[in-house]
Coordinates of C-alpha atoms and ligand atoms in Angstrom, one line a residue:
X1 CA -56.6 -17.0 15.4
X2 CA -60.4 -16.1 16.3
X3 CA -62.6 -16.1 13.2
X4 CA -63.4 -12.5 11.6
X5 CA -65.2 -11.5 8.5
X6 CA -61.7 -11.1 6.8
X7 CA -60.3 -14.7 8.2
X8 CA -63.0 -16.8 6.5
X9 CA -63.5 -20.7 7.3
X10 CA -63.2 -23.3 4.6
X11 CA -64.4 -24.6 2.7
X12 CA -66.7 -21.5 1.1
X13 CA -69.7 -21.8 -1.6
X14 CA -70.0 -19.9 -4.4
X15 CA -73.1 -19.5 -6.0
X16 CA -72.2 -20.5 -9.3
X17 CA -73.0 -21.5 -13.1
X18 CA -73.6 -24.9 -13.4
X19 CA -73.4 -25.4 -9.3
X20 CA -72.1 -24.1 -6.5
X21 CA -68.3 -23.6 -6.7
X22 CA -66.5 -24.5 -3.2
X23 CA -63.4 -23.2 -2.4
X24 CA -60.7 -23.2 0.6
X25 CA -59.2 -19.5 0.7
X26 CA -56.3 -21.1 1.9
X27 CA -55.5 -23.4 -1.5
X28 CA -56.8 -20.7 -4.1
X29 CA -55.4 -18.1 -5.6
X30 CA -56.6 -15.0 -7.6
X31 CA -55.6 -14.9 -11.3
X32 CA -55.6 -11.5 -12.9
X33 CA -54.5 -12.6 -16.2
X34 CA -52.7 -9.7 -18.9
X35 CA -54.6 -6.3 -16.9
X36 CA -52.1 -4.5 -19.1
X37 CA -52.1 -0.8 -21.2
X38 CA -51.0 -3.4 -24.0
X39 CA -54.8 -5.1 -23.7
X40 CA -56.6 -1.6 -22.2
X41 CA -55.5 1.5 -23.1
X42 CA -55.0 3.1 -27.0
X43 CA -52.1 3.0 -28.5
X44 CA -51.0 -0.6 -27.9
X45 CA -51.1 -4.3 -28.8
X46 CA -54.7 -4.9 -29.0
X47 CA -55.3 -1.4 -30.6
X48 CA -53.0 -2.3 -32.8
X49 CA -54.8 -5.3 -33.8
X50 CA -58.0 -3.5 -35.1
X51 CA -59.9 -3.7 -31.9
X52 CA -61.8 -1.1 -29.2
X53 CA -59.8 -1.3 -26.2
X54 CA -62.8 0.4 -24.9
X55 CA -64.5 -2.6 -24.4
X56 CA -62.5 -3.9 -21.7
X57 CA -62.4 -1.2 -19.7
X58 CA -65.7 -2.3 -17.5
X59 CA -63.5 -5.2 -15.9
X60 CA -61.5 -2.5 -14.0
X61 CA -64.3 -1.4 -11.5
X62 CA -64.6 -4.7 -10.3
X63 CA -61.8 -6.4 -10.4
X64 CA -60.1 -3.7 -7.7
X65 CA -63.4 -4.5 -5.5
X66 CA -62.1 -8.0 -5.9
X67 CA -58.5 -7.4 -5.7
X68 CA -59.7 -5.3 -2.5
X69 CA -61.6 -8.2 -1.0
X70 CA -58.8 -11.1 -1.9
X71 CA -55.7 -8.9 -0.4
X72 CA -57.7 -8.6 3.1
X73 CA -58.5 -12.3 3.2
X74 CA -55.2 -13.0 2.5
X75 CA -55.5 -15.0 -0.5
X76 CA -52.4 -15.4 -3.2
X77 CA -52.7 -13.1 -5.9
X78 CA -51.3 -13.9 -9.0
X79 CA -51.0 -11.1 -12.1
X80 CA -50.0 -12.3 -15.5
X81 CA -48.3 -9.9 -18.0
X82 CA -48.3 -11.1 -21.8
X83 CA -44.7 -10.1 -23.8
X84 CA -41.7 -10.7 -25.2
X85 CA -37.8 -10.3 -24.5
X86 CA -36.1 -6.8 -26.0
X87 CA -34.3 -9.6 -28.6
X88 CA -37.5 -11.1 -29.4
X89 CA -35.6 -14.5 -29.0
X90 CA -38.9 -15.7 -27.6
X91 CA -41.2 -14.4 -30.6
X92 CA -42.4 -17.4 -32.4
X93 CA -42.7 -15.9 -36.4
X94 CA -46.1 -17.4 -36.7
X95 CA -47.0 -14.7 -33.8
X96 CA -45.3 -11.9 -35.5
X97 CA -46.2 -12.2 -38.8
X98 CA -50.0 -13.2 -38.5
X99 CA -52.7 -10.8 -39.5
X100 CA -52.3 -7.3 -40.3
X101 CA -51.6 -5.7 -37.1
X102 CA -51.1 -1.5 -38.0
X103 CA -48.1 -1.8 -35.4
X104 CA -46.3 -5.3 -35.1
X105 CA -44.6 -6.8 -31.8
X106 CA -41.3 -5.2 -31.0
X107 CA -42.5 -1.6 -33.2
X108 CA -42.2 1.4 -31.2
X109 CA -45.7 3.0 -30.4
X110 CA -46.6 5.4 -28.0
X111 CA -46.5 3.7 -25.0
X112 CA -42.9 1.9 -25.5
X113 CA -42.0 -1.4 -27.7
X114 CA -45.0 -3.2 -28.6
X115 CA -45.7 -6.2 -26.1
X116 CA -42.1 -5.8 -25.2
X117 CA -41.2 -6.9 -21.6
X118 CA -40.2 -3.6 -19.3
X119 CA -42.0 -1.3 -21.6
X120 CA -44.6 0.9 -20.3
X121 CA -47.3 -0.3 -22.3
X122 CA -46.9 -3.7 -21.5
X123 CA -47.2 -3.1 -17.7
X124 CA -50.1 -3.3 -15.6
X125 CA -52.2 -1.1 -15.4
X126 CA -52.3 1.9 -12.3
X127 CA -55.5 0.6 -11.6
X128 CA -55.1 -2.3 -10.6
X129 CA -50.8 -2.4 -10.0
X130 CA -49.8 -5.5 -8.0
X131 CA -48.6 -4.8 -4.2
X132 CA -45.9 -6.3 -2.4
X133 CA -46.5 -9.7 -1.9
X134 CA -47.9 -10.6 -5.0
X135 CA -46.6 -12.5 -8.2
X136 CA -46.3 -11.3 -11.5
X137 CA -45.9 -13.9 -14.4
X138 CA -44.5 -13.1 -17.2
X139 CA -45.9 -15.2 -20.6
X140 CA -44.6 -15.5 -24.1
X141 CA -48.1 -17.3 -24.9
X142 CA -51.5 -16.8 -24.2
X143 CA -51.8 -19.5 -21.3
X144 CA -50.1 -19.1 -18.3
X145 CA -48.1 -22.3 -17.9
X146 CA -46.6 -22.4 -21.4
X147 CA -43.1 -21.8 -20.8
X148 CA -43.5 -19.6 -17.4
X149 CA -43.1 -20.6 -13.6
X150 CA -46.7 -20.4 -13.1
X151 CA -47.3 -23.8 -12.3
X152 CA -44.1 -24.3 -9.6
X153 CA -45.1 -21.0 -8.4
X154 CA -48.8 -22.9 -7.6
X155 CA -47.7 -26.1 -6.6
X156 CA -45.1 -24.1 -4.0
X157 CA -47.7 -22.5 -2.5
X158 CA -50.0 -25.7 -2.7
X159 CA -53.2 -23.8 -4.4
X160 CA -55.8 -26.5 -6.5
X161 CA -58.3 -23.7 -7.1
X162 CA -57.8 -20.3 -9.1
X163 CA -60.6 -17.7 -9.4
X164 CA -60.0 -16.3 -12.7
X165 CA -60.1 -12.9 -13.6
X166 CA -58.1 -10.6 -16.7
X167 CA -58.6 -10.0 -21.0
X168 CA -59.5 -11.2 -23.1
X169 CA -62.0 -14.1 -22.3
X170 CA -61.5 -16.1 -25.0
X171 CA -58.0 -15.7 -25.3
X172 CA -56.0 -15.7 -22.7
X173 CA -57.9 -16.7 -19.9
X174 CA -59.9 -19.6 -21.9
X175 CA -56.0 -20.8 -22.3
X176 CA -55.3 -20.5 -19.4
X177 CA -58.3 -21.9 -17.7
X178 CA -58.0 -24.7 -20.2
X179 CA -54.6 -25.5 -19.3
X180 CA -55.6 -25.4 -15.6
X181 CA -58.1 -27.5 -16.3
X182 CA -56.2 -30.3 -17.8
X183 CA -53.5 -29.9 -14.8
X184 CA -56.5 -30.6 -12.6
X185 CA -57.2 -27.5 -10.8
X186 CA -60.8 -26.0 -10.3
X187 CA -61.2 -22.6 -11.9
X188 CA -64.2 -20.1 -11.4
X189 CA -64.2 -17.2 -14.1
X190 CA -65.6 -14.2 -12.5
X191 CA -67.8 -12.9 -15.3
X192 CA -67.5 -9.4 -15.0
X193 CA -63.7 -9.4 -14.4
X194 CA -63.2 -10.9 -17.7
X195 CA -63.4 -8.5 -20.9
X196 CA -63.8 -9.6 -24.6
X197 CA -63.3 -6.5 -27.4
X198 CA -66.7 -8.7 -28.9
X199 CA -69.5 -9.0 -26.9
X200 CA -70.8 -11.9 -28.9
X201 CA -67.8 -13.8 -27.8
X202 CA -68.0 -12.9 -24.3
X203 CA -71.3 -14.5 -23.7
X204 CA -70.6 -17.9 -25.4
X205 CA -66.6 -17.9 -24.0
X206 CA -68.2 -17.7 -20.2
X207 CA -70.7 -20.2 -21.4
X208 CA -68.4 -22.9 -22.8
X209 CA -66.6 -22.8 -19.7
X210 CA -69.8 -23.4 -17.5
X211 CA -71.6 -26.0 -20.6
X212 CA -71.6 -29.6 -19.9
X213 CA -72.2 -29.9 -16.3
X214 CA -68.7 -27.2 -16.4
X215 CA -66.7 -28.8 -18.5
X216 CA -64.2 -26.9 -17.6
X217 CA -64.8 -24.7 -14.9
X218 CA -67.3 -22.6 -13.2
X219 CA -69.0 -19.2 -14.2
X220 CA -70.6 -16.6 -11.6
X221 CA -70.5 -12.5 -11.0
X222 CA -67.6 -11.4 -8.8
X223 CA -70.3 -10.1 -6.5
X224 CA -71.3 -14.0 -5.8
X225 CA -67.8 -14.8 -5.2
X226 CA -67.5 -11.7 -2.9
X227 CA -70.6 -12.6 -0.9
X228 CA -69.0 -15.9 0.2
X229 CA -65.1 -14.0 1.0
X230 CA -66.9 -12.6 3.6
X231 CA -69.6 -15.6 4.9
X232 CA -68.3 -16.7 8.1
X233 CA -69.7 -20.3 7.6
X234 CA -68.6 -22.8 6.3
X235 CA -70.8 -24.3 3.1
X236 CA -73.1 -26.9 4.2
X237 CA -72.0 -30.7 3.5
X238 CA -69.2 -29.9 1.3
X239 CA -65.8 -30.6 0.9
X240 CA -62.9 -29.3 -1.4
X241 CA -61.8 -31.3 -3.8
X242 CA -57.8 -32.4 -3.8
X243 CA -57.7 -32.6 -7.6
X244 CA -53.4 -34.2 -8.4
X245 CA -51.7 -30.8 -9.6
X246 CA -49.3 -31.6 -11.7
X247 CA -46.3 -28.7 -12.3
X248 CA -45.5 -28.1 -16.3
Ligands
LIG1 N1 -55.8 -10.2 -28.8 C1 -56.8 -11.1 -27.2 O1 -57.9 -10.8 -27.6 N2 -56.3 -11.2 -26.7 C2 -54.5 -11.1 -26.7 O2 -54.3 -11.5 -27.8 N3 -54.1 -11.6 -25.8 C3 -54.4 -11.5 -24.1 O3 -56.0 -12.0 -24.5 N4 -54.0 -11.4 -22.9

């Protein structure tokens, strides 16, 4: 197959913190965490916890651009949705009862039952709707690996690197990146495509990923990832490590 701008040559390098992130598009997945109405729109779970949901909306536009680019480049795309079964059988009492939420998980809100699978509010926002061929992983926890087929999908597809976006940075994004790191995946977090209800948590959560020589992974703005994806030339003198990947 001839090379074009939309068929990148591996390995590619992203200018990132704490140092360049190299990746092979064939073994890299874009993971979009929980971009659901329940977290980004009024009347959902995020607002019921007392949060200003408008804080997360700056992620939408850059993430749309990233989705368009990775779709054109043919990368694996995996969306996740936090949520529970209608009978709440997968909802630990600790998660149900914690805090003083105005509406609890399973209660009826303006967009359906809060954080329940199949409800309008639990689905992904229109702006970032999955397209045919993309995976959607429903997860009961904060991390994408816990009680899901996420690890199996990654193993089946031969994925070793994850480019991570979504919400919230210090909760489901961090939990997933930490779980992925322990399973041997290389993770790049896109700083403008992850969002927090708390600006100070956003800043610190990103620092925590890249500190100590990249203790959990790498951090870069999406523009630098897009530049790497569009670059026709392989990264100089770099090889993509092949970590041991254990399906959960
Ligand atoms: N509350 C909060 O910040 N996040 C969550 O409950 N879930 C996700 O981060 N998706």
